[in-house]
GROMACS .gro file of N, CA, C and O in nm:
model
  532
    1MET      N    1  -4.303   2.148  -0.322
    1MET     CA    2  -4.231   2.089  -0.432
    1MET      C    3  -4.146   2.196  -0.499
    1MET      O    4  -4.193   2.303  -0.531
    2ILE      N    5  -4.019   2.162  -0.520
    2ILE     CA    6  -3.927   2.254  -0.585
    2ILE      C    7  -3.948   2.242  -0.735
    2ILE      O    8  -3.968   2.133  -0.790
    3HIS      N    9  -3.942   2.355  -0.804
    3HIS     CA   10  -3.963   2.358  -0.949
    3HIS      C   11  -3.863   2.269  -1.019
    3HIS      O   12  -3.742   2.279  -0.997
    4GLY      N   13  -3.910   2.182  -1.104
    4GLY     CA   14  -3.824   2.094  -1.181
    4GLY      C   15  -3.787   1.965  -1.110
    4GLY      O   16  -3.721   1.881  -1.164
    5HIS      N   17  -3.828   1.947  -0.986
    5HIS     CA   18  -3.794   1.828  -0.909
    5HIS      C   19  -3.917   1.740  -0.896
    5HIS      O   20  -4.023   1.785  -0.854
    6THR      N   21  -3.907   1.617  -0.937
    6THR     CA   22  -4.018   1.525  -0.919
    6THR      C   23  -3.981   1.421  -0.817
    6THR      O   24  -3.865   1.376  -0.810
    7GLU      N   25  -4.075   1.386  -0.737
    7GLU     CA   26  -4.049   1.286  -0.634
    7GLU      C   27  -4.067   1.147  -0.694
    7GLU      O   28  -4.165   1.120  -0.762
    8ARG      N   29  -3.969   1.060  -0.669
    8ARG     CA   30  -3.973   0.922  -0.717
    8ARG      C   31  -3.979   0.829  -0.597
    8ARG      O   32  -3.926   0.860  -0.492
    9PRO      N   33  -4.038   0.715  -0.618
    9PRO     CA   34  -4.036   0.617  -0.507
    9PRO      C   35  -3.891   0.574  -0.480
    9PRO      O   36  -3.804   0.584  -0.567
   10MET      N   37  -3.867   0.528  -0.360
   10MET     CA   38  -3.732   0.488  -0.321
   10MET      C   39  -3.680   0.381  -0.416
   10MET      O   40  -3.745   0.281  -0.440
   11GLU      N   41  -3.561   0.409  -0.474
   11GLU     CA   42  -3.503   0.315  -0.570
   11GLU      C   43  -3.436   0.199  -0.498
   11GLU      O   44  -3.390   0.213  -0.386
   12GLN      N   45  -3.428   0.086  -0.566
   12GLN     CA   46  -3.361  -0.031  -0.510
   12GLN      C   47  -3.212  -0.006  -0.505
   12GLN      O   48  -3.152   0.041  -0.600
   13LYS      N   49  -3.149  -0.040  -0.392
   13LYS     CA   50  -3.006  -0.020  -0.375
   13LYS      C   51  -2.930  -0.143  -0.424
   13LYS      O   52  -2.971  -0.255  -0.401
   14ASN      N   53  -2.819  -0.118  -0.489
   14ASN     CA   54  -2.729  -0.225  -0.531
   14ASN      C   55  -2.605  -0.216  -0.446
   14ASN      O   56  -2.525  -0.125  -0.463
   15ASN      N   57  -2.588  -0.307  -0.354
   15ASN     CA   58  -2.470  -0.308  -0.267
   15ASN      C   59  -2.360  -0.393  -0.328
   15ASN      O   60  -2.380  -0.509  -0.359
   16VAL      N   61  -2.242  -0.334  -0.341
   16VAL     CA   62  -2.127  -0.403  -0.393
   16VAL      C   63  -2.065  -0.480  -0.278
   16VAL      O   64  -2.034  -0.424  -0.173
   17THR      N   65  -2.043  -0.610  -0.295
   17THR     CA   66  -1.983  -0.690  -0.189
   17THR      C   67  -1.841  -0.734  -0.223
   17THR      O   68  -1.763  -0.760  -0.134
   18GLU      N   69  -1.809  -0.740  -0.351
   18GLU     CA   70  -1.672  -0.777  -0.389
   18GLU      C   71  -1.641  -0.723  -0.528
   18GLU      O   72  -1.730  -0.692  -0.607
   19PHE      N   73  -1.512  -0.710  -0.555
   19PHE     CA   74  -1.465  -0.665  -0.685
   19PHE      C   75  -1.393  -0.780  -0.754
   19PHE      O   76  -1.322  -0.857  -0.691
   20VAL      N   77  -1.409  -0.789  -0.884
   20VAL     CA   78  -1.335  -0.886  -0.964
   20VAL      C   79  -1.219  -0.811  -1.026
   20VAL      O   80  -1.237  -0.712  -1.098
   21LEU      N   81  -1.097  -0.856  -0.998
   21LEU     CA   82  -0.977  -0.793  -1.047
   21LEU      C   83  -0.936  -0.857  -1.179
   21LEU      O   84  -0.921  -0.979  -1.185
   22LEU      N   85  -0.918  -0.777  -1.281
   22LEU     CA   86  -0.884  -0.831  -1.411
   22LEU      C   87  -0.736  -0.864  -1.422
   22LEU      O   88  -0.698  -0.950  -1.500
   23GLY      N   89  -0.652  -0.799  -1.347
   23GLY     CA   90  -0.509  -0.829  -1.348
   23GLY      C   91  -0.436  -0.753  -1.456
   23GLY      O   92  -0.492  -0.673  -1.530
   24LEU      N   93  -0.309  -0.781  -1.464
   24LEU     CA   94  -0.223  -0.713  -1.561
   24LEU      C   95  -0.225  -0.780  -1.697
   24LEU      O   96  -0.206  -0.717  -1.801
   25THR      N   97  -0.247  -0.911  -1.698
   25THR     CA   98  -0.251  -0.986  -1.823
   25THR      C   99  -0.341  -1.108  -1.803
   25THR      O  100  -0.363  -1.153  -1.691
   26GLN      N  101  -0.392  -1.161  -1.914
   26GLN     CA  102  -0.476  -1.280  -1.908
   26GLN      C  103  -0.396  -1.407  -1.936
   26GLN      O  104  -0.445  -1.517  -1.915
   27SER      N  105  -0.273  -1.394  -1.981
   27SER     CA  106  -0.187  -1.508  -2.014
   27SER      C  107  -0.134  -1.571  -1.886
   27SER      O  108  -0.073  -1.503  -1.803
   28LEU      N  109  -0.153  -1.702  -1.870
   28LEU     CA  110  -0.103  -1.772  -1.751
   28LEU      C  111   0.048  -1.769  -1.743
   28LEU      O  112   0.106  -1.755  -1.635
   29GLN      N  113   0.117  -1.781  -1.857
   29GLN     CA  114   0.263  -1.776  -1.861
   29GLN      C  115   0.312  -1.639  -1.815
   29GLN      O  116   0.405  -1.629  -1.735
   30SER      N  117   0.250  -1.534  -1.863
   30SER     CA  118   0.289  -1.398  -1.826
   30SER      C  119   0.261  -1.373  -1.677
   30SER      O  120   0.338  -1.304  -1.610
   31GLN      N  121   0.152  -1.430  -1.625
   31GLN     CA  122   0.120  -1.414  -1.483
   31GLN      C  123   0.228  -1.480  -1.396
   31GLN      O  124   0.265  -1.426  -1.292
   32LYS      N  125   0.277  -1.596  -1.438
   32LYS     CA  126   0.382  -1.664  -1.363
   32LYS      C  127   0.513  -1.584  -1.366
   32LYS      O  128   0.584  -1.573  -1.266
   33ILE      N  129   0.544  -1.525  -1.482
   33ILE     CA  130   0.664  -1.442  -1.492
   33ILE      C  131   0.650  -1.317  -1.406
   33ILE      O  132   0.743  -1.280  -1.332
   34LEU      N  133   0.533  -1.254  -1.410
   34LEU     CA  134   0.509  -1.136  -1.327
   34LEU      C  135   0.516  -1.171  -1.179
   34LEU      O  136   0.567  -1.093  -1.099
   35PHE      N  137   0.463  -1.289  -1.142
   35PHE     CA  138   0.473  -1.332  -1.002
   35PHE      C  139   0.618  -1.342  -0.959
   35PHE      O  140   0.655  -1.295  -0.851
   36ALA      N  141   0.702  -1.403  -1.043
   36ALA     CA  142   0.844  -1.417  -1.009
   36ALA      C  143   0.912  -1.280  -0.995
   36ALA      O  144   0.989  -1.258  -0.902
   37VAL      N  145   0.879  -1.188  -1.085
   37VAL     CA  146   0.937  -1.053  -1.078
   37VAL      C  147   0.891  -0.982  -0.952
   37VAL      O  148   0.971  -0.922  -0.878
   38PHE      N  149   0.758  -0.984  -0.927
   38PHE     CA  150   0.705  -0.919  -0.807
   38PHE      C  151   0.764  -0.980  -0.681
   38PHE      O  152   0.796  -0.908  -0.586
   39LEU      N  153   0.777  -1.111  -0.677
   39LEU     CA  154   0.832  -1.177  -0.559
   39LEU      C  155   0.977  -1.137  -0.536
   39LEU      O  156   1.015  -1.105  -0.423
   40LEU      N  157   1.056  -1.134  -0.643
   40LEU     CA  158   1.196  -1.094  -0.630
   40LEU      C  159   1.208  -0.950  -0.579
   40LEU      O  160   1.283  -0.923  -0.485
   41VAL      N  161   1.133  -0.860  -0.638
   41VAL     CA  162   1.138  -0.718  -0.596
   41VAL      C  163   1.088  -0.705  -0.453
   41VAL      O  164   1.148  -0.632  -0.372
   42TYR      N  165   0.982  -0.776  -0.418
   42TYR     CA  166   0.925  -0.769  -0.284
   42TYR      C  167   1.025  -0.819  -0.178
   42TYR      O  168   1.045  -0.754  -0.076
   43VAL      N  169   1.090  -0.930  -0.207
   43VAL     CA  170   1.189  -0.985  -0.113
   43VAL      C  171   1.307  -0.892  -0.097
   43VAL      O  172   1.354  -0.869   0.015
   44VAL      N  173   1.355  -0.835  -0.206
   44VAL     CA  174   1.468  -0.742  -0.199
   44VAL      C  175   1.430  -0.617  -0.118
   44VAL      O  176   1.508  -0.571  -0.033
   45ILE      N  177   1.312  -0.563  -0.143
   45ILE     CA  178   1.267  -0.444  -0.070
   45ILE      C  179   1.253  -0.475   0.080
   45ILE      O  180   1.300  -0.398   0.164
   46MET      N  181   1.189  -0.587   0.112
   46MET     CA  182   1.169  -0.621   0.253
   46MET      C  183   1.303  -0.647   0.323
   46MET      O  184   1.325  -0.601   0.435
   47ALA      N  185   1.393  -0.718   0.256
   47ALA     CA  186   1.524  -0.747   0.316
   47ALA      C  187   1.602  -0.618   0.337
   47ALA      O  188   1.663  -0.598   0.444
   48GLY      N  189   1.602  -0.530   0.239
   48GLY     CA  190   1.672  -0.403   0.253
   48GLY      C  191   1.616  -0.315   0.362
   48GLY      O  192   1.691  -0.259   0.444
   49ASP      N  193   1.483  -0.303   0.366
   49ASP     CA  194   1.419  -0.220   0.469
   49ASP      C  195   1.447  -0.276   0.609
   49ASP      O  196   1.482  -0.201   0.700
   50LEU      N  197   1.431  -0.406   0.625
   50LEU     CA  198   1.451  -0.465   0.757
   50LEU      C  199   1.598  -0.463   0.797
   50LEU      O  200   1.630  -0.447   0.915
   51LEU      N  201   1.690  -0.475   0.701
   51LEU     CA  202   1.832  -0.465   0.730
   51LEU      C  203   1.866  -0.323   0.781
   51LEU      O  204   1.942  -0.308   0.877
   52ILE      N  205   1.810  -0.223   0.718
   52ILE     CA  206   1.832  -0.085   0.763
   52ILE      C  207   1.777  -0.064   0.903
   52ILE      O  208   1.844  -0.006   0.989
   53VAL      N  209   1.657  -0.114   0.929
   53VAL     CA  210   1.595  -0.097   1.062
   53VAL      C  211   1.680  -0.165   1.169
   53VAL      O  212   1.711  -0.105   1.272
   54VAL      N  213   1.722  -0.290   1.145
   54VAL     CA  214   1.802  -0.363   1.242
   54VAL      C  215   1.937  -0.295   1.264
   54VAL      O  216   1.983  -0.282   1.378
   55THR      N  217   1.998  -0.249   1.156
   55THR     CA  218   2.128  -0.182   1.168
   55THR      C  219   2.117  -0.054   1.250
   55THR      O  220   2.201  -0.029   1.338
   56VAL      N  221   2.016   0.026   1.224
   56VAL     CA  222   1.999   0.152   1.298
   56VAL      C  223   1.966   0.126   1.445
   56VAL      O  224   2.018   0.195   1.533
   57VAL      N  225   1.886   0.025   1.472
   57VAL     CA  226   1.847  -0.005   1.610
   57VAL      C  227   1.965  -0.061   1.689
   57VAL      O  228   1.988  -0.023   1.805
   58LEU      N  229   2.044  -0.151   1.629
   58LEU     CA  230   2.148  -0.220   1.702
   58LEU      C  231   2.283  -0.148   1.706
   58LEU      O  232   2.366  -0.181   1.791
   59SER      N  233   2.306  -0.054   1.617
   59SER     CA  234   2.436   0.012   1.612
   59SER      C  235   2.436   0.140   1.696
   59SER      O  236   2.364   0.234   1.665
   60PRO      N  237   2.517   0.143   1.802
   60PRO     CA  238   2.521   0.264   1.885
   60PRO      C  239   2.586   0.383   1.814
   60PRO      O  240   2.563   0.498   1.851
   61ALA      N  241   2.666   0.358   1.710
   61ALA     CA  242   2.730   0.468   1.637
   61ALA      C  243   2.629   0.547   1.553
   61ALA      O  244   2.654   0.662   1.517
   62LEU      N  245   2.517   0.485   1.522
   62LEU     CA  246   2.414   0.551   1.440
   62LEU      C  247   2.306   0.611   1.529
   62LEU      O  248   2.189   0.576   1.519
   63ASP      N  249   2.345   0.703   1.613
   63ASP     CA  250   2.251   0.758   1.710
   63ASP      C  251   2.209   0.902   1.680
   63ASP      O  252   2.159   0.971   1.766
   64SER      N  253   2.228   0.945   1.556
   64SER     CA  254   2.190   1.084   1.521
   64SER      C  255   2.046   1.086   1.469
   64SER      O  256   1.985   0.982   1.441
   65ALA      N  257   1.994   1.206   1.454
   65ALA     CA  258   1.855   1.224   1.407
   65ALA      C  259   1.836   1.170   1.267
   65ALA      O  260   1.731   1.113   1.236
   66MET      N  261   1.937   1.185   1.181
   66MET     CA  262   1.925   1.138   1.044
   66MET      C  263   1.901   0.987   1.040
   66MET      O  264   1.815   0.938   0.966
   67TYR      N  265   1.974   0.912   1.121
   67TYR     CA  266   1.957   0.766   1.123
   67TYR      C  267   1.827   0.725   1.193
   67TYR      O  268   1.767   0.624   1.158
   68PHE      N  269   1.784   0.805   1.290
   68PHE     CA  270   1.653   0.781   1.353
   68PHE      C  271   1.544   0.789   1.247
   68PHE      O  272   1.459   0.701   1.235
   69PHE      N  273   1.547   0.897   1.168
   69PHE     CA  274   1.448   0.914   1.061
   69PHE      C  275   1.461   0.807   0.954
   69PHE      O  276   1.363   0.755   0.905
   70LEU      N  277   1.583   0.771   0.920
   70LEU     CA  278   1.607   0.671   0.817
   70LEU      C  279   1.553   0.533   0.860
   70LEU      O  280   1.492   0.462   0.782
   71GLY      N  281   1.575   0.498   0.987
   71GLY     CA  282   1.522   0.372   1.039
   71GLY      C  283   1.370   0.369   1.037
   71GLY      O  284   1.309   0.269   0.998
   72HIS      N  285   1.309   0.482   1.078
   72HIS     CA  286   1.162   0.487   1.076
   72HIS      C  287   1.107   0.490   0.933
   72HIS      O  288   1.002   0.432   0.906
   73LEU      N  289   1.178   0.555   0.842
   73LEU     CA  290   1.136   0.557   0.702
   73LEU      C  291   1.140   0.416   0.643
   73LEU      O  292   1.048   0.375   0.572
   74SER      N  293   1.244   0.342   0.675
   74SER     CA  294   1.254   0.204   0.625
   74SER      C  295   1.145   0.115   0.684
   74SER      O  296   1.089   0.030   0.616
   75PHE      N  297   1.117   0.136   0.812
   75PHE     CA  298   1.008   0.060   0.877
   75PHE      C  299   0.873   0.091   0.811
   75PHE      O  300   0.795   0.001   0.781
   76MET      N  301   0.848   0.220   0.786
   76MET     CA  302   0.722   0.260   0.720
   76MET      C  303   0.716   0.204   0.579
   76MET      O  304   0.607   0.163   0.534
   77ASP      N  305   0.829   0.203   0.509
   77ASP     CA  306   0.831   0.149   0.374
   77ASP      C  307   0.802   0.000   0.374
   77ASP      O  308   0.733  -0.052   0.284
   78ALA      N  309   0.852  -0.071   0.474
   78ALA     CA  310   0.824  -0.216   0.485
   78ALA      C  311   0.674  -0.239   0.507
   78ALA      O  312   0.616  -0.329   0.446
   79ILE      N  313   0.613  -0.159   0.591
   79ILE     CA  314   0.469  -0.173   0.614
   79ILE      C  315   0.391  -0.135   0.488
   79ILE      O  316   0.297  -0.204   0.448
   80TYR      N  317   0.432  -0.025   0.425
   80TYR     CA  318   0.365   0.021   0.303
   80TYR      C  319   0.372  -0.085   0.194
   80TYR      O  320   0.275  -0.107   0.122
   81SER      N  321   0.486  -0.153   0.183
   81SER     CA  322   0.501  -0.258   0.083
   81SER      C  323   0.410  -0.378   0.110
   81SER      O  324   0.378  -0.453   0.018
   82ASN      N  325   0.368  -0.395   0.233
   82ASN     CA  326   0.280  -0.507   0.269
   82ASN      C  327   0.132  -0.475   0.255
   82ASN      O  328   0.048  -0.561   0.283
   83THR      N  329   0.096  -0.355   0.213
   83THR     CA  330  -0.047  -0.322   0.204
   83THR      C  331  -0.114  -0.382   0.082
   83THR      O  332  -0.229  -0.425   0.090
   84VAL      N  333  -0.046  -0.387  -0.031
   84VAL     CA  334  -0.108  -0.434  -0.154
   84VAL      C  335  -0.033  -0.550  -0.219
   84VAL      O  336  -0.094  -0.642  -0.274
   85THR      N  337   0.098  -0.551  -0.208
   85THR     CA  338   0.181  -0.645  -0.284
   85THR      C  339   0.149  -0.793  -0.257
   85THR      O  340   0.136  -0.870  -0.353
   86PRO      N  341   0.135  -0.837  -0.130
   86PRO     CA  342   0.105  -0.981  -0.110
   86PRO      C  343  -0.027  -1.025  -0.176
   86PRO      O  344  -0.032  -1.133  -0.235
   87HIS      N  345  -0.130  -0.941  -0.169
   87HIS     CA  346  -0.257  -0.977  -0.231
   87HIS      C  347  -0.244  -0.980  -0.383
   87HIS      O  348  -0.300  -1.068  -0.450
   88LYS      N  349  -0.168  -0.888  -0.438
   88LYS     CA  350  -0.147  -0.884  -0.583
   88LYS      C  351  -0.071  -1.009  -0.630
   88LYS      O  352  -0.104  -1.068  -0.732
   89MET      N  353   0.029  -1.051  -0.553
   89MET     CA  354   0.105  -1.171  -0.588
   89MET      C  355   0.016  -1.295  -0.579
   89MET      O  356   0.027  -1.385  -0.663
   90LYS      N  357  -0.070  -1.299  -0.478
   90LYS     CA  358  -0.162  -1.412  -0.464
   90LYS      C  359  -0.255  -1.419  -0.585
   90LYS      O  360  -0.282  -1.526  -0.640
   91ASP      N  361  -0.303  -1.303  -0.630
   91ASP     CA  362  -0.394  -1.301  -0.744
   91ASP      C  363  -0.326  -1.345  -0.873
   91ASP      O  364  -0.393  -1.396  -0.962
   92LEU      N  365  -0.196  -1.325  -0.884
   92LEU     CA  366  -0.127  -1.369  -1.005
   92LEU      C  367  -0.122  -1.520  -1.015
   92LEU      O  368  -0.105  -1.574  -1.124
   93LEU      N  369  -0.138  -1.589  -0.903
   93LEU     CA  370  -0.132  -1.737  -0.904
   93LEU      C  371  -0.268  -1.804  -0.903
   93LEU      O  372  -0.279  -1.922  -0.932
   94HIS      N  373  -0.373  -1.732  -0.867
   94HIS     CA  374  -0.506  -1.791  -0.857
   94HIS      C  375  -0.594  -1.755  -0.978
   94HIS      O  376  -0.578  -1.650  -1.038
   95VAL      N  377  -0.686  -1.846  -1.007
   95VAL     CA  378  -0.779  -1.824  -1.117
   95VAL      C  379  -0.883  -1.721  -1.076
   95VAL      O  380  -0.913  -1.628  -1.152
   96GLU      N  381  -0.938  -1.736  -0.956
   96GLU     CA  382  -1.040  -1.644  -0.907
   96GLU      C  383  -0.971  -1.524  -0.843
   96GLU      O  384  -0.905  -1.535  -0.741
   97LYS      N  385  -0.989  -1.409  -0.906
   97LYS     CA  386  -0.922  -1.288  -0.860
   97LYS      C  387  -1.027  -1.190  -0.808
   97LYS      O  388  -1.068  -1.097  -0.879
   98THR      N  389  -1.069  -1.210  -0.683
   98THR     CA  390  -1.168  -1.122  -0.624
   98THR      C  391  -1.115  -1.064  -0.493
   98THR      O  392  -1.026  -1.123  -0.431
   99ILE      N  393  -1.172  -0.952  -0.456
   99ILE     CA  394  -1.141  -0.891  -0.327
   99ILE      C  395  -1.273  -0.836  -0.273
   99ILE      O  396  -1.352  -0.777  -0.348
  100SER      N  397  -1.296  -0.858  -0.145
  100SER     CA  398  -1.420  -0.808  -0.086
  100SER      C  399  -1.416  -0.656  -0.077
  100SER      O  400  -1.309  -0.595  -0.078
  101PHE      N  401  -1.532  -0.597  -0.069
  101PHE     CA  402  -1.541  -0.451  -0.059
  101PHE      C  403  -1.466  -0.402   0.065
  101PHE      O  404  -1.390  -0.306   0.059
  102ARG      N  405  -1.485  -0.471   0.177
  102ARG     CA  406  -1.419  -0.431   0.301
  102ARG      C  407  -1.267  -0.442   0.289
  102ARG      O  408  -1.194  -0.351   0.331
  103ALA      N  409  -1.217  -0.551   0.231
  103ALA     CA  410  -1.073  -0.567   0.214
  103ALA      C  411  -1.017  -0.461   0.119
  103ALA      O  412  -0.908  -0.408   0.142
  104CYS      N  413  -1.092  -0.429   0.015
  104CYS     CA  414  -1.047  -0.327  -0.080
  104CYS      C  415  -1.037  -0.191  -0.012
  104CYS      O  416  -0.938  -0.118  -0.030
  105MET      N  417  -1.139  -0.155   0.066
  105MET     CA  418  -1.136  -0.026   0.135
  105MET      C  419  -1.026  -0.023   0.242
  105MET      O  420  -0.963   0.081   0.264
  106THR      N  421  -1.001  -0.137   0.307
  106THR     CA  422  -0.893  -0.145   0.405
  106THR      C  423  -0.759  -0.125   0.337
  106THR      O  424  -0.675  -0.049   0.387
  107GLN      N  425  -0.738  -0.191   0.225
  107GLN     CA  426  -0.614  -0.172   0.149
  107GLN      C  427  -0.598  -0.027   0.105
  107GLN      O  428  -0.490   0.030   0.116
  108LEU      N  429  -0.704   0.030   0.056
  108LEU     CA  430  -0.700   0.170   0.010
  108LEU      C  431  -0.664   0.265   0.124
  108LEU      O  432  -0.580   0.352   0.110
  109PHE      N  433  -0.728   0.243   0.240
  109PHE     CA  434  -0.699   0.328   0.356
  109PHE      C  435  -0.554   0.312   0.400
  109PHE      O  436  -0.484   0.411   0.422
  110LEU      N  437  -0.508   0.187   0.414
  110LEU     CA  438  -0.371   0.163   0.461
  110LEU      C  439  -0.268   0.218   0.363
  110LEU      O  440  -0.166   0.275   0.404
  111GLU      N  441  -0.294   0.201   0.234
  111GLU     CA  442  -0.201   0.252   0.134
  111GLU      C  443  -0.189   0.404   0.143
  111GLU      O  444  -0.080   0.460   0.143
  112HIS      N  445  -0.301   0.472   0.155
  112HIS     CA  446  -0.298   0.618   0.167
  112HIS      C  447  -0.241   0.663   0.302
  112HIS      O  448  -0.165   0.761   0.308
  113PHE      N  449  -0.273   0.592   0.408
  113PHE     CA  450  -0.225   0.629   0.541
  113PHE      C  451  -0.073   0.617   0.549
  113PHE      O  452  -0.004   0.712   0.589
  114PHE      N  453  -0.019   0.502   0.509
  114PHE     CA  454   0.125   0.482   0.518
  114PHE      C  455   0.200   0.561   0.412
  114PHE      O  456   0.312   0.607   0.435
  115GLY      N  457   0.140   0.578   0.294
  115GLY     CA  458   0.203   0.663   0.193
  115GLY      C  459   0.210   0.809   0.239
  115GLY      O  460   0.314   0.874   0.224
  116GLY      N  461   0.103   0.858   0.299
  116GLY     CA  462   0.103   0.993   0.354
  116GLY      C  463   0.200   1.007   0.471
  116GLY      O  464   0.267   1.110   0.484
  117SER      N  465   0.208   0.905   0.553
  117SER     CA  466   0.301   0.908   0.667
  117SER      C  467   0.445   0.913   0.619
  117SER      O  468   0.529   0.983   0.677
  118GLU      N  469   0.475   0.839   0.512
  118GLU     CA  470   0.610   0.843   0.454
  118GLU      C  471   0.642   0.984   0.405
  118GLU      O  472   0.754   1.033   0.423
  119ILE      N  473   0.547   1.047   0.341
  119ILE     CA  474   0.570   1.183   0.291
  119ILE      C  475   0.596   1.280   0.407
  119ILE      O  476   0.687   1.362   0.400
  120LEU      N  477   0.517   1.268   0.513
  120LEU     CA  478   0.539   1.356   0.629
  120LEU      C  479   0.676   1.329   0.692
  120LEU      O  480   0.744   1.424   0.736
  121LEU      N  481   0.715   1.204   0.696
  121LEU     CA  482   0.849   1.172   0.750
  121LEU      C  483   0.959   1.228   0.662
  121LEU      O  484   1.060   1.280   0.713
  122LEU      N  485   0.942   1.223   0.531
  122LEU     CA  486   1.039   1.282   0.440
  122LEU      C  487   1.047   1.434   0.457
  122LEU      O  488   1.154   1.493   0.449
  123VAL      N  489   0.932   1.497   0.482
  123VAL     CA  490   0.931   1.641   0.508
  123VAL      C  491   1.009   1.671   0.637
  123VAL      O  492   1.088   1.766   0.643
  124ALA      N  493   0.987   1.590   0.740
  124ALA     CA  494   1.060   1.609   0.866
  124ALA      C  495   1.210   1.588   0.845
  124ALA      O  496   1.293   1.661   0.902
  125MET      N  497   1.247   1.490   0.762
  125MET     CA  498   1.389   1.468   0.733
  125MET      C  499   1.449   1.586   0.659
  125MET      O  500   1.563   1.629   0.687
  126ALA      N  501   1.375   1.641   0.563
  126ALA     CA  502   1.425   1.756   0.488
  126ALA      C  503   1.441   1.876   0.580
  126ALA      O  504   1.540   1.950   0.571
  127TYR      N  505   1.347   1.896   0.671
  127TYR     CA  506   1.356   2.007   0.764
  127TYR      C  507   1.476   1.988   0.858
  127TYR      O  508   1.548   2.083   0.888
  128ASP      N  509   1.498   1.865   0.903
  128ASP     CA  510   1.612   1.836   0.989
  128ASP      C  511   1.744   1.868   0.918
  128ASP      O  512   1.834   1.926   0.976
  129ARG      N  513   1.754   1.832   0.789
  129ARG     CA  514   1.875   1.864   0.712
  129ARG      C  515   1.888   2.014   0.694
  129ARG      O  516   1.998   2.069   0.698
  130TYR      N  517   1.775   2.082   0.671
  130TYR     CA  518   1.777   2.227   0.653
  130TYR      C  519   1.828   2.295   0.779
  130TYR      O  520   1.912   2.386   0.774
  131VAL      N  521   1.780   2.251   0.895
  131VAL     CA  522   1.822   2.310   1.024
  131VAL      C  523   1.969   2.278   1.049
  131VAL      O  524   2.043   2.361   1.101
  132ALA      N  525   2.013   2.159   1.010
  132ALA     CA  526   2.151   2.119   1.034
  132ALA      C  527   2.250   2.203   0.951
  132ALA      O  528   2.362   2.227   0.992
  133ILE      N  529   2.205   2.245   0.834
  133ILE     CA  530   2.293   2.325   0.746
  133ILE      C  531   2.293   2.467   0.795
  133ILE      O  532   2.384   2.534   0.812
   0.00000   0.00000   0.00000
């Protein structure tokens, strides 16, 4: 026995299975307004990102490294925008705002993975510009 340490019987484990999300506001009117704002921003971001990707892929004049990186950055941004935003918009319209532990951890992983990937791509773009100069 280590000094100062007492042995206790095994404690009961509390496993978390889902989280209750409180949201940004409790007002139903404000939630509807926020949903409209989030939806508008989400649609604009997705349309812009996908337009850039399609333009870079289909245009033979945009065949340089800068446009290659820009197309991939837009694609990553479109995926990154889909990690949390759709679930958040759904929660703004529903009364029950819960997320399972597994879904929460998946969202957290994907958000960090694609966010980190975007940063690495931006570093590669900066290095490409540095070498070009």
